């Protein structure tokens, strides 16, 4: 991985933190945006990979010979439906009520773009078991944390992860927004 410079095309502070764990030099570039429109017939589990590829497209032509592009998208899936970011505090409460006492999937799609125009994409899936939550638990979390910028209205690394997540199968870091182990293997 030496001799490469990495470009993270993501505004997510969690993705910055997670990529930083790999001890690689990278810069963040959020100068290009895309309309995240998903074909209505696309299966929920394929949405993150589709969006990560879509996010990569505007950056590909501008890569320097020693740069590697990384884009990602994370979704929460419950009952084969994508649960997006909440539209407000009441929506966050509704989403958390729907997750309580159930198992959902977190899927992150990652795309790695290279200067030769190649684009490698993979997805990683983690199953998350939530315990029951009272309305008081949900109110506490929504009022004291910032769930509005998070898929599924929660951050596993926050209070709710300690209080409500009773088990996971797969990568913890994937639930935070970047499957760093899989990314490391792909970059290496």
Backbone as a printed PyTorch tensor [residue, N CA C, xyz], in Angstrom:
tensor([[[  0.8230,  -1.1960,   0.0000],
         [  0.0000,   0.0000,   0.0000],
         [  0.8640,   1.2550,   0.0000]],

        [[  2.1740,   1.0840,   0.1850],
         [  3.0730,   2.2400,   0.1590],
         [  3.1300,   2.8330,  -1.2440]],

        [[  3.4010,   4.1190,  -1.2900],
         [  3.5480,   4.7890,  -2.5640],
         [  2.2460,   5.2010,  -3.2000]],

        [[  1.1390,   4.9180,  -2.5580],
         [ -0.1750,   5.3080,  -3.0720],
         [ -0.7430,   6.4230,  -2.2060]],

        [[ -1.4810,   7.2790,  -2.8440],
         [ -2.2350,   8.2980,  -2.1160],
         [ -3.6990,   7.9670,  -2.3070]],

        [[ -4.4520,   8.0730,  -1.2360],
         [ -5.8450,   7.6780,  -1.2640],
         [ -6.7390,   8.9140,  -1.1930]],

        [[ -7.8440,   8.8370,  -1.9250],
         [ -8.8350,   9.9050,  -1.9470],
         [-10.1290,   9.3090,  -1.4200]],

        [[-10.5960,   9.7990,  -0.2880],
         [-11.8700,   9.3700,   0.2810],
         [-12.9230,  10.3780,  -0.1420]],

        [[-13.8230,   9.9630,  -0.9980],
         [-14.8950,  10.8430,  -1.4700],
         [-16.1170,  10.6180,  -0.5810]],

        [[-16.0270,  11.1370,   0.6280],
         [-17.1050,  10.9810,   1.6060],
         [-16.9980,  12.0820,   2.6490]],

        [[-18.1260,  12.6300,   3.0150],
         [-18.1630,  13.6370,   4.0660],
         [-18.3560,  13.0400,   5.4470]],

        [[-18.4410,  11.7280,   5.5400],
         [-18.7230,  11.0690,   6.8140],
         [-17.5270,  11.1260,   7.7560]],

        [[-17.6880,  11.7290,   8.9390],
         [-16.5920,  11.7290,   9.9090],
         [-16.2390,  10.3150,  10.3730]],

        [[-17.2210,   9.4270,  10.4040],
         [-16.9430,   8.0480,  10.8140],
         [-16.0710,   7.3420,   9.7810]],

        [[-16.3450,   7.5620,   8.5040],
         [-15.5060,   6.9270,   7.4750],
         [-14.0820,   7.4670,   7.5290]],

        [[-13.9340,   8.7580,   7.7940],
         [-12.5870,   9.3250,   7.9340],
         [-11.8450,   8.6490,   9.0730]],

        [[-12.5240,   8.5030,  10.2020],
         [-11.9160,   7.8670,  11.3720],
         [-11.5310,   6.4210,  11.0620]],

        [[-12.4150,   5.7030,  10.4040],
         [-12.1630,   4.2900,  10.1180],
         [-11.0400,   4.1060,   9.1000]],

        [[-11.0180,   4.9100,   8.0410],
         [ -9.9300,   4.8070,   7.0780],
         [ -8.6060,   5.1700,   7.7440]],

        [[ -8.6350,   6.1400,   8.6450],
         [ -7.4250,   6.5250,   9.3900],
         [ -6.8500,   5.3820,  10.1940]],

        [[ -7.6640,   4.4180,  10.6030],
         [ -7.1820,   3.2610,  11.3590],
         [ -6.2180,   2.4060,  10.5380]],

        [[ -6.2770,   2.5220,   9.2050],
         [ -5.3920,   1.7180,   8.3480],
         [ -4.0200,   2.3540,   8.1610]],

        [[ -3.7960,   3.5190,   8.7850],
         [ -2.5000,   4.2040,   8.7150],
         [ -2.0420,   4.4640,   7.2820]],

        [[ -2.9740,   4.8990,   6.4440],
         [ -2.6230,   5.2910,   5.0760],
         [ -2.8330,   6.7990,   4.9420]],

        [[ -2.0300,   7.3970,   4.0780],
         [ -2.1830,   8.8240,   3.8060],
         [ -3.3870,   8.9970,   2.8840]],

        [[ -4.3100,   9.8720,   3.2780],
         [ -5.4620,  10.1150,   2.4160],
         [ -5.9330,  11.5540,   2.5710]],

        [[ -6.6370,  11.9860,   1.5550],
         [ -7.2940,  13.2810,   1.6140],
         [ -8.7820,  13.0560,   1.3680]],

        [[ -9.5830,  13.9630,   1.8780],
         [-11.0260,  13.9020,   1.6890],
         [-11.3980,  14.8700,   0.5770]],

        [[-12.2020,  14.4080,  -0.3470],
         [-12.6830,  15.2490,  -1.4390],
         [-14.1890,  15.0490,  -1.5750]],

        [[-14.9340,  16.0820,  -1.2660],
         [-16.3900,  16.0240,  -1.4020],
         [-16.8720,  17.0760,  -2.4040]],

        [[-16.0030,  17.4230,  -3.3330],
         [-16.3080,  18.5110,  -4.2610],
         [-17.3070,  18.1340,  -5.3530]],

        [[-17.5400,  16.8530,  -5.5450],
         [-18.4530,  16.4170,  -6.6060],
         [-19.6030,  15.6390,  -5.9850]],

        [[-20.7780,  15.8860,  -6.4640],
         [-21.9290,  15.1720,  -5.9150],
         [-22.7260,  14.5410,  -7.0480]],

        [[-23.5540,  13.6060,  -6.6720],
         [-24.4320,  12.9420,  -7.6270],
         [-25.8300,  12.8880,  -7.0370]],

        [[-26.8040,  12.7690,  -7.9010],
         [-28.1650,  12.5070,  -7.4440],
         [-28.2550,  11.0250,  -7.1160]],

        [[-28.5170,  10.7250,  -5.8710],
         [-28.5560,   9.3330,  -5.4280],
         [-29.9160,   8.7230,  -5.7370]],

        [[-30.1860,   8.5660,  -7.0180],
         [-31.4420,   7.9850,  -7.4800],
         [-31.2000,   6.5070,  -7.7670]],

        [[-32.0080,   5.6780,  -7.1500],
         [-31.8610,   4.2300,  -7.2550],
         [-33.0070,   3.6820,  -8.0990]],

        [[-32.7010,   2.7920,  -9.0480],
         [-33.7870,   2.1620,  -9.8100],
         [-34.7700,   1.4760,  -8.8610]],

        [[-36.0610,   1.6730,  -9.0560],
         [-37.0430,   1.1280,  -8.1040],
         [-37.0690,  -0.3900,  -8.0260]],

        [[-36.5640,  -1.0780,  -9.0380],
         [-36.5800,  -2.5480,  -9.0200],
         [-35.3090,  -3.1490,  -8.4370]],

        [[-34.3480,  -2.3070,  -8.0490],
         [-33.0830,  -2.8060,  -7.5120],
         [-33.3190,  -3.4200,  -6.1330]],

        [[-32.8790,  -4.6730,  -5.9130],
         [-33.0400,  -5.2820,  -4.5810],
         [-32.3090,  -4.4590,  -3.5120]],

        [[-32.8750,  -4.4050,  -2.3190],
         [-32.3390,  -3.5780,  -1.2330],
         [-30.8660,  -3.8570,  -0.9660]],

        [[-30.4510,  -5.1150,  -0.9810],
         [-29.0600,  -5.4660,  -0.6670],
         [-28.0760,  -4.9750,  -1.7210]],

        [[-28.5550,  -4.6510,  -2.9150],
         [-27.6820,  -4.1610,  -3.9870],
         [-27.5820,  -2.6370,  -4.0290]],

        [[-28.4060,  -1.9520,  -3.2520],
         [-28.4290,  -0.4860,  -3.2650],
         [-27.0870,   0.1280,  -2.8650]],

        [[-26.4230,  -0.3110,  -1.7750],
         [-25.1660,   0.3370,  -1.3820],
         [-24.0680,   0.2180,  -2.4410]],

        [[-23.9220,  -0.9400,  -3.0640],
         [-22.8960,  -1.0920,  -4.1050],
         [-23.2200,  -0.1960,  -5.2930]],

        [[-24.4720,  -0.1430,  -5.6680],
         [-24.9050,   0.7180,  -6.7720],
         [-24.5560,   2.1750,  -6.4730]],

        [[-24.8830,   2.6180,  -5.2490],
         [-24.6290,   4.0170,  -4.8840],
         [-23.1360,   4.3130,  -4.7550]],

        [[-22.3560,   3.3570,  -4.2530],
         [-20.9140,   3.6250,  -4.1420],
         [-20.2980,   3.7700,  -5.5340]],

        [[-20.7450,   2.9680,  -6.5060],
         [-20.2600,   3.1150,  -7.8830],
         [-20.6990,   4.4590,  -8.4680]],

        [[-21.9480,   4.8230,  -8.2080],
         [-22.4790,   6.0950,  -8.6960],
         [-21.6690,   7.2750,  -8.1380]],

        [[-21.3410,   7.2060,  -6.8470],
         [-20.5590,   8.2630,  -6.2020],
         [-19.1400,   8.3500,  -6.7600]],

        [[-18.5980,   7.2420,  -7.2400],
         [-17.2250,   7.2150,  -7.7530],
         [-17.1080,   7.8600,  -9.1320]],

        [[-18.1390,   7.7560,  -9.9350],
         [-18.0500,   8.1740, -11.3400],
         [-17.4960,   9.5850, -11.5510]],

        [[-17.9620,  10.6080, -10.8390],
         [-17.4600,  11.9610, -11.1140],
         [-15.9810,  12.1730, -10.7850]],

        [[-15.3900,  11.2840, -10.0150],
         [-13.9990,  11.4360,  -9.5810],
         [-13.0040,  10.6660, -10.4550]],

        [[-13.4730,   9.6880, -11.1820],
         [-12.5680,   8.7620, -11.8650],
         [-11.6150,   9.4500, -12.8450]],

        [[-12.1110,  10.3600, -13.6520],
         [-11.2660,  10.9780, -14.6870],
         [-10.1750,  11.8670, -14.0920]],

        [[-10.3700,  12.3540, -12.8800],
         [ -9.4130,  13.2850, -12.2970],
         [ -8.3540,  12.6600, -11.4110]],

        [[ -8.2770,  11.3320, -11.3620],
         [ -7.2980,  10.6870, -10.4840],
         [ -5.8840,  10.8480, -11.0310]],

        [[ -4.9680,  11.1710, -10.1400],
         [ -3.5450,  11.2380, -10.4940],
         [ -3.0060,   9.8140, -10.5930]],

        [[ -1.8570,   9.6110, -11.2550],
         [ -1.3200,   8.2610, -11.4580],
         [ -1.0740,   7.4620, -10.1710]],

        [[ -0.8650,   8.1390,  -9.0370],
         [ -0.5900,   7.4170,  -7.7930],
         [ -1.7760,   7.4580,  -6.8140]],

        [[ -2.9430,   7.8640,  -7.2990],
         [ -4.1070,   7.9910,  -6.4150],
         [ -5.0760,   6.8200,  -6.5780]],

        [[ -5.6760,   6.4590,  -5.4510],
         [ -6.7060,   5.4340,  -5.3960],
         [ -7.9370,   6.0810,  -4.7600]],

        [[ -9.0680,   5.9560,  -5.4150],
         [-10.3240,   6.5370,  -4.9470],
         [-11.0930,   5.5260,  -4.1100]],

        [[-11.6990,   5.9960,  -3.0140],
         [-12.5580,   5.1550,  -2.1910],
         [-13.8830,   5.8720,  -1.9920]],

        [[-14.9810,   5.2000,  -2.3590],
         [-16.3240,   5.7090,  -2.0830],
         [-17.1070,   4.6140,  -1.3650]],

        [[-18.1250,   5.0030,  -0.6260],
         [-18.9030,   4.0060,   0.1090],
         [-20.3220,   4.5170,   0.3360]],

        [[-21.2000,   3.5730,   0.5760],
         [-22.5720,   3.8980,   0.9680],
         [-23.0640,   2.7970,   1.8950]],

        [[-23.7310,   3.1820,   2.9600],
         [-24.2300,   2.2320,   3.9570],
         [-25.7330,   2.3820,   4.0930]],

        [[-26.4290,   1.2500,   4.1210],
         [-27.8680,   1.2670,   4.3590],
         [-28.2250,   0.2480,   5.4330]],

        [[-29.3390,   0.5090,   6.0890],
         [-29.9470,  -0.4270,   7.0230],
         [-31.1200,  -1.0530,   6.2850]],

        [[-31.2440,  -2.3750,   6.3950],
         [-32.3220,  -3.0830,   5.7150],
         [-33.1500,  -3.8440,   6.7480]],

        [[-34.4380,  -3.5840,   6.7380],
         [-35.3860,  -4.2750,   7.6090],
         [-36.5410,  -4.7450,   6.7380]],

        [[-36.8680,  -6.0180,   6.8280],
         [-37.9500,  -6.5870,   6.0110],
         [-37.7290,  -6.3260,   4.5190]],

        [[-36.4850,  -6.4690,   4.0750],
         [-36.0980,  -6.2660,   2.6750],
         [-36.4080,  -4.8640,   2.1560]],

        [[-36.4680,  -3.8940,   3.0620],
         [-36.6630,  -2.4850,   2.6840],
         [-35.5170,  -1.6660,   3.2480]],

        [[-35.0330,  -0.7280,   2.4400],
         [-33.9690,   0.1700,   2.8880],
         [-34.5600,   1.1840,   3.8630]],

        [[-33.9230,   1.2910,   5.0190],
         [-34.2910,   2.2820,   6.0210],
         [-33.2270,   3.3750,   5.9280]],

        [[-33.6090,   4.5310,   5.4610],
         [-32.6420,   5.6020,   5.2530],
         [-32.3720,   6.4050,   6.5070]],

        [[-31.8300,   7.5800,   6.2870],
         [-31.5950,   8.5110,   7.3920],
         [-32.9300,   9.1430,   7.7730]],

        [[-33.1380,   9.3980,   9.0430],
         [-34.4100,   9.9940,   9.4610],
         [-34.5620,  11.4310,   8.9720]],

        [[-35.8040,  11.8080,   8.7390],
         [-36.1040,  13.1570,   8.2520],
         [-36.2560,  14.1630,   9.3930]],

        [[-36.2330,  13.6810,  10.6050],
         [-36.3610,  14.5300,  11.7890],
         [-36.4230,  13.6530,  13.0240]],

        [[-36.5710,  14.2860,  14.1810],
         [-36.5600,  13.5490,  15.4450],
         [-37.7120,  12.5490,  15.5450]],

        [[-38.8990,  12.9320,  15.0950],
         [-40.0380,  12.0020,  15.1650],
         [-39.8130,  10.7950,  14.2610]],

        [[-39.2270,  11.0330,  13.0880],
         [-38.9340,   9.9270,  12.1820],
         [-37.8740,   9.0140,  12.7870]],

        [[-36.8760,   9.5910,  13.4700],
         [-35.8620,   8.7820,  14.1450],
         [-36.5130,   7.8810,  15.1950]],

        [[-37.4460,   8.4250,  15.9430],
         [-38.1490,   7.6160,  16.9500],
         [-38.9240,   6.4770,  16.2830]],

        [[-39.5930,   6.7750,  15.1820],
         [-40.3640,   5.7570,  14.4560],
         [-39.4330,   4.6390,  13.9710]],

        [[-38.2880,   5.0140,  13.3880],
         [-37.3310,   4.0240,  12.8860],
         [-36.8120,   3.1570,  14.0280]],

        [[-36.4180,   3.7760,  15.1300],
         [-35.8840,   3.0060,  16.2600],
         [-36.9360,   2.0640,  16.8450]],

        [[-38.2010,   2.5010,  16.8800],
         [-39.2740,   1.6070,  17.3360],
         [-39.3830,   0.3910,  16.4140]],

        [[-39.2130,   0.6030,  15.1070],
         [-39.3290,  -0.5050,  14.1510],
         [-38.1590,  -1.4840,  14.2850]],

        [[-36.9810,  -1.0100,  14.7060],
         [-35.8140,  -1.8790,  14.8760],
         [-35.8250,  -2.6250,  16.2050]],

        [[-36.4900,  -2.0660,  17.2060],
         [-36.4780,  -2.6300,  18.5610],
         [-36.9920,  -4.0670,  18.5740]],

        [[-36.2200,  -4.9280,  19.2450],
         [-36.6190,  -6.3130,  19.4060],
         [-36.4710,  -7.1490,  18.1410]],

        [[-35.7820,  -6.6310,  17.1370],
         [-35.6850,  -7.3240,  15.8470],
         [-34.2430,  -7.3870,  15.3570]],

        [[-34.0440,  -8.1750,  14.3360],
         [-32.7500,  -8.2670,  13.6600],
         [-32.8590,  -7.5460,  12.3310]],

        [[-31.8560,  -6.7210,  12.0370],
         [-31.7950,  -6.0520,  10.7400],
         [-30.4060,  -6.2570,  10.1560]],

        [[-30.2650,  -5.8990,   8.8930],
         [-28.9800,  -6.0180,   8.2200],
         [-28.4430,  -4.6220,   7.9310]],

        [[-27.1360,  -4.4910,   8.0470],
         [-26.4410,  -3.2840,   7.6280],
         [-25.5360,  -3.6930,   6.4780]],

        [[-25.7120,  -3.0430,   5.3350],
         [-24.9260,  -3.3710,   4.1520],
         [-24.1770,  -2.1210,   3.7160]],

        [[-22.8710,  -2.2690,   3.5290],
         [-22.0460,  -1.1830,   3.0080],
         [-21.4650,  -1.6170,   1.6770]],

        [[-21.6430,  -0.7670,   0.6840],
         [-21.0050,  -0.9640,  -0.6080],
         [-19.7800,  -0.0740,  -0.6750]],

        [[-18.6750,  -0.6150,  -1.1630],
         [-17.4220,   0.1270,  -1.2770],
         [-16.9280,   0.0080,  -2.7080]],

        [[-16.5230,   1.1380,  -3.2860],
         [-15.9110,   1.1290,  -4.6080],
         [-14.5020,   1.6880,  -4.5130]],

        [[-13.5940,   1.0290,  -5.2310],
         [-12.1890,   1.4350,  -5.2710],
         [-11.8590,   1.7370,  -6.7260]],

        [[-11.5700,   3.0110,  -6.9880],
         [-11.2560,   3.4380,  -8.3420],
         [ -9.7690,   3.6320,  -8.5240]],

        [[ -9.2840,   3.2440,  -9.6810],
         [ -7.8530,   3.3540,  -9.9930],
         [ -7.6690,   4.2550, -11.2130]],

        [[ -6.4790,   4.8540, -11.3500],
         [ -6.2240,   5.7910, -12.4520],
         [ -6.4000,   5.1900, -13.8480]],

        [[ -6.3090,   3.8600, -13.9560],
         [ -6.4910,   3.2220, -15.2690],
         [ -7.9630,   3.1240, -15.6640]],

        [[ -8.8520,   3.6400, -14.7970],
         [-10.2820,   3.6240, -15.0880],
         [-11.0170,   2.4280, -14.5220]],

        [[-10.2930,   1.4940, -13.9050],
         [-10.9620,   0.3220, -13.3310],
         [-11.6510,   0.7030, -12.0220]],

        [[-12.7690,   0.0570, -11.7780],
         [-13.5580,   0.3220, -10.5780],
         [-13.9780,  -1.0160,  -9.9810]],

        [[-13.4310,  -1.3260,  -8.8120],
         [-13.7590,  -2.5640,  -8.0970],
         [-14.7860,  -2.2280,  -7.0240]],

        [[-15.8450,  -3.0290,  -6.9510],
         [-16.8970,  -2.7810,  -5.9640],
         [-17.2020,  -4.0700,  -5.2140]],

        [[-17.3830,  -3.9410,  -3.9010],
         [-17.8260,  -5.0720,  -3.0870],
         [-18.7990,  -4.5710,  -2.0340]],

        [[-19.5340,  -5.5070,  -1.4620],
         [-20.4560,  -5.1920,  -0.3670],
         [-20.1260,  -6.0690,   0.8260]],

        [[-20.4110,  -5.5520,   2.0010],
         [-20.2310,  -6.3030,   3.2330],
         [-21.5250,  -6.1940,   4.0320]],

        [[-21.9540,  -7.3040,   4.6200],
         [-23.2250,  -7.3420,   5.3440],
         [-22.9940,  -7.7670,   6.7850]],

        [[-23.6240,  -7.0640,   7.6970],
         [-23.5960,  -7.3970,   9.1170],
         [-25.0300,  -7.4900,   9.6160]],

        [[-25.3410,  -8.5330,  10.3480],
         [-26.6550,  -8.6510,  10.9850],
         [-26.5570,  -8.0930,  12.3960]],

        [[-27.5380,  -7.2800,  12.7720],
         [-27.5430,  -6.6250,  14.0790],
         [-28.8320,  -6.9960,  14.8060]],

        [[-28.6910,  -7.5190,  16.0340],
         [-29.8360,  -7.8760,  16.8720],
         [-30.0690,  -6.7650,  17.8880]],

        [[-31.2160,  -6.1220,  17.7930],
         [-31.6010,  -5.1000,  18.7670],
         [-32.4710,  -5.7300,  19.8390]],

        [[-32.2460,  -5.3160,  21.0760],
         [-33.1190,  -5.7030,  22.1710],
         [-34.3450,  -4.7870,  22.1330]],

        [[-35.3030,  -5.0850,  22.9690],
         [-36.4690,  -4.2080,  23.0820],
         [-36.0200,  -2.8370,  23.5910]],

        [[-36.6840,  -1.8100,  23.1500],
         [-36.4170,  -0.4450,  23.6160],
         [-37.7100,   0.1700,  24.1220]],

        [[-37.6320,   0.8470,  25.2450],
         [-38.8050,   1.5690,  25.7290],
         [-38.8670,   2.9280,  25.0260]],

        [[-39.9990,   3.5620,  25.1000],
         [-40.1120,   4.9200,  24.5420],
         [-39.1400,   5.8610,  25.2450]],

        [[-38.9230,   5.6410,  26.5480],
         [-37.9700,   6.4800,  27.2930],
         [-36.5460,   6.2730,  26.7770]],

        [[-36.1830,   5.0260,  26.4550],
         [-34.8600,   4.7460,  25.8860],
         [-34.6870,   5.4920,  24.5660]],

        [[-35.6800,   5.3800,  23.7250],
         [-35.6280,   6.0080,  22.4040],
         [-35.5620,   7.5190,  22.5350]],

        [[-36.3970,   8.0850,  23.4070],
         [-36.3720,   9.5420,  23.6210],
         [-35.0020,   9.9950,  24.1130]],

        [[-34.4310,   9.2450,  25.0700],
         [-33.1150,   9.6000,  25.6030],
         [-32.0860,   9.6530,  24.4790]],

        [[-32.0740,   8.6230,  23.6480],
         [-31.0820,   8.5650,  22.5820],
         [-31.2810,   9.7050,  21.5760]],

        [[-32.4910,   9.8970,  21.1300],
         [-32.7600,  10.9350,  20.1240],
         [-32.4480,  12.3270,  20.6730]],

        [[-32.7220,  12.5530,  21.9510],
         [-32.4980,  13.8760,  22.5420],
         [-31.0350,  14.1420,  22.9010]],

        [[-30.2600,  13.0870,  23.1430],
         [-28.8830,  13.2800,  23.6170],
         [-27.7900,  12.9560,  22.6000]],

        [[-28.1760,  12.3800,  21.4800],
         [-27.1950,  12.0210,  20.4440],
         [-27.6880,  12.6080,  19.1200]],

        [[-26.9440,  12.3710,  18.0670],
         [-27.3020,  12.9540,  16.7690],
         [-27.6160,  11.8470,  15.7620]],

        [[-28.7970,  11.2550,  15.8680],
         [-29.1000,  10.1400,  14.9690],
         [-29.6170,  10.5670,  13.5910]],

        [[-29.7540,  11.8520,  13.3450],
         [-30.3870,  12.2930,  12.1040],
         [-29.4990,  12.1380,  10.8790]],

        [[-28.1960,  11.9960,  11.0620],
         [-27.2950,  11.8410,   9.9080],
         [-26.8420,  10.3940,   9.7350]],

        [[-27.5720,   9.4570,  10.3390],
         [-27.1460,   8.0650,  10.3170],
         [-28.2240,   7.1630,   9.7110]],

        [[-27.7850,   6.2680,   8.8390],
         [-28.7040,   5.2680,   8.3000],
         [-29.2920,   4.4720,   9.4580]],

        [[-30.5930,   4.2900,   9.4520],
         [-31.2430,   3.5390,  10.5180],
         [-31.4070,   4.3130,  11.8040]],

        [[-31.0300,   5.5790,  11.8140],
         [-31.2160,   6.4810,  12.9600],
         [-30.4070,   6.0930,  14.1950]],

        [[-29.2650,   5.4000,  13.9950],
         [-28.4410,   5.0880,  15.1660],
         [-26.9820,   4.9090,  14.7720]],

        [[-26.1190,   5.1210,  15.7580],
         [-24.6990,   4.8380,  15.6290],
         [-24.3440,   3.7660,  16.6340]],

        [[-23.8610,   2.6350,  16.1600],
         [-23.5680,   1.5020,  17.0430],
         [-22.4850,   1.8480,  18.0590]],

        [[-21.6390,   2.8200,  17.7380],
         [-20.5400,   3.2120,  18.6280],
         [-21.0120,   4.1480,  19.7450]],

        [[-22.2900,   4.4960,  19.7350],
         [-22.8400,   5.4230,  20.7260],
         [-23.5870,   4.6590,  21.8210]],

        [[-24.2350,   5.4100,  22.6890],
         [-24.9630,   4.8580,  23.8260],
         [-25.8910,   3.7210,  23.4170]],

        [[-26.6030,   3.9110,  22.3400],
         [-27.6000,   2.9020,  21.9400],
         [-26.9480,   1.5650,  21.5970]],

        [[-25.7170,   1.5950,  21.0830],
         [-25.0130,   0.3500,  20.7940],
         [-24.7540,  -0.4430,  22.0530]],

        [[-24.3740,   0.2530,  23.1250],
         [-24.1300,  -0.4100,  24.4030],
         [-25.4290,  -0.8540,  25.0630]],

        [[-26.4660,  -0.0480,  24.9230],
         [-27.7180,  -0.3080,  25.6240],
         [-28.6570,  -1.2580,  24.8840]],

        [[-28.6100,  -1.2940,  23.5630],
         [-29.6400,  -2.0260,  22.8250],
         [-29.1330,  -3.1250,  21.8980]],

        [[-27.8800,  -3.0730,  21.4700],
         [-27.3950,  -4.0950,  20.5380],
         [-26.9570,  -5.3060,  21.3420]],

        [[-27.7270,  -6.3930,  21.1880],
         [-27.4040,  -7.5880,  21.9750],
         [-26.5550,  -8.5820,  21.2030]],

        [[-26.3450,  -8.3320,  19.9220],
         [-25.4710,  -9.2130,  19.1600],
         [-25.2910,  -8.7250,  17.7410]],

        [[-24.1420,  -9.0720,  17.1580],
         [-23.9140,  -8.8010,  15.7430],
         [-23.2180, -10.0070,  15.1250]],

        [[-23.4860, -10.2160,  13.8530],
         [-22.7940, -11.2340,  13.0800],
         [-22.2060, -10.5210,  11.8760]],

        [[-20.8830, -10.3850,  11.9090],
         [-20.2000,  -9.6550,  10.8620],
         [-19.3500,  -8.5490,  11.4630]],

        [[-18.9650,  -7.6040,  10.6250],
         [-18.0410,  -6.5560,  11.0240],
         [-18.7260,  -5.4190,  11.7940]],

        [[-18.1950,  -5.1370,  12.9810],
         [-18.6460,  -3.9890,  13.7720],
         [-18.4150,  -2.6970,  12.9880]],

        [[-17.2360,  -2.5920,  12.3520],
         [-16.8920,  -1.3660,  11.6320],
         [-17.7780,  -1.1620,  10.4110]],

        [[-18.2730,  -2.2430,   9.8340],
         [-19.2230,  -2.1290,   8.7340],
         [-20.4740,  -1.3810,   9.1910]],

        [[-20.9350,  -1.6730,  10.4010],
         [-22.1190,  -1.0040,  10.9300],
         [-21.8350,   0.4840,  11.1330]],

        [[-20.5890,   0.8240,  11.4530],
         [-20.2070,   2.2380,  11.5900],
         [-20.1130,   2.9410,  10.2330]],

        [[-19.9430,   2.1650,   9.1410],
         [-19.9550,   2.7900,   7.8270],
         [-18.8370,   2.4210,   6.8810]],

        [[-17.8890,   1.5570,   7.3260],
         [-16.8130,   1.1590,   6.4240],
         [-16.2270,  -0.1800,   6.8970]],

        [[-16.3560,  -1.2290,   6.0960],
         [-15.7910,  -2.5300,   6.4900],
         [-14.2770,  -2.5140,   6.2960]],

        [[-13.5550,  -2.0110,   7.2750],
         [-12.1270,  -1.7270,   7.1060],
         [-11.2920,  -2.9740,   6.8210]],

        [[-11.6430,  -4.1020,   7.3750],
         [-10.8750,  -5.3150,   7.0980],
         [-10.9700,  -5.6870,   5.6190]],

        [[-12.1850,  -5.7220,   5.0910],
         [-12.3640,  -6.0280,   3.6580],
         [-11.6800,  -4.9790,   2.7940]],

        [[-11.7720,  -3.7140,   3.1990],
         [-11.1270,  -2.6490,   2.4430],
         [ -9.6050,  -2.8310,   2.4540]],

        [[ -9.0510,  -3.1380,   3.6060],
         [ -7.6190,  -3.3670,   3.7140],
         [ -7.1630,  -4.4790,   2.7660]],

        [[ -7.8870,  -5.5780,   2.7600],
         [ -7.5300,  -6.7010,   1.8830],
         [ -7.6090,  -6.2860,   0.4180]],

        [[ -8.6200,  -5.5210,   0.0590],
         [ -8.7850,  -5.0920,  -1.3320],
         [ -7.6830,  -4.1090,  -1.7420]],

        [[ -7.2680,  -3.2380,  -0.8300],
         [ -6.2130,  -2.2630,  -1.1440],
         [ -4.8460,  -2.9180,  -1.1800]],

        [[ -4.6450,  -3.9080,  -0.3420],
         [ -3.3480,  -4.5970,  -0.2780],
         [ -3.1430,  -5.4170,  -1.5280]]])
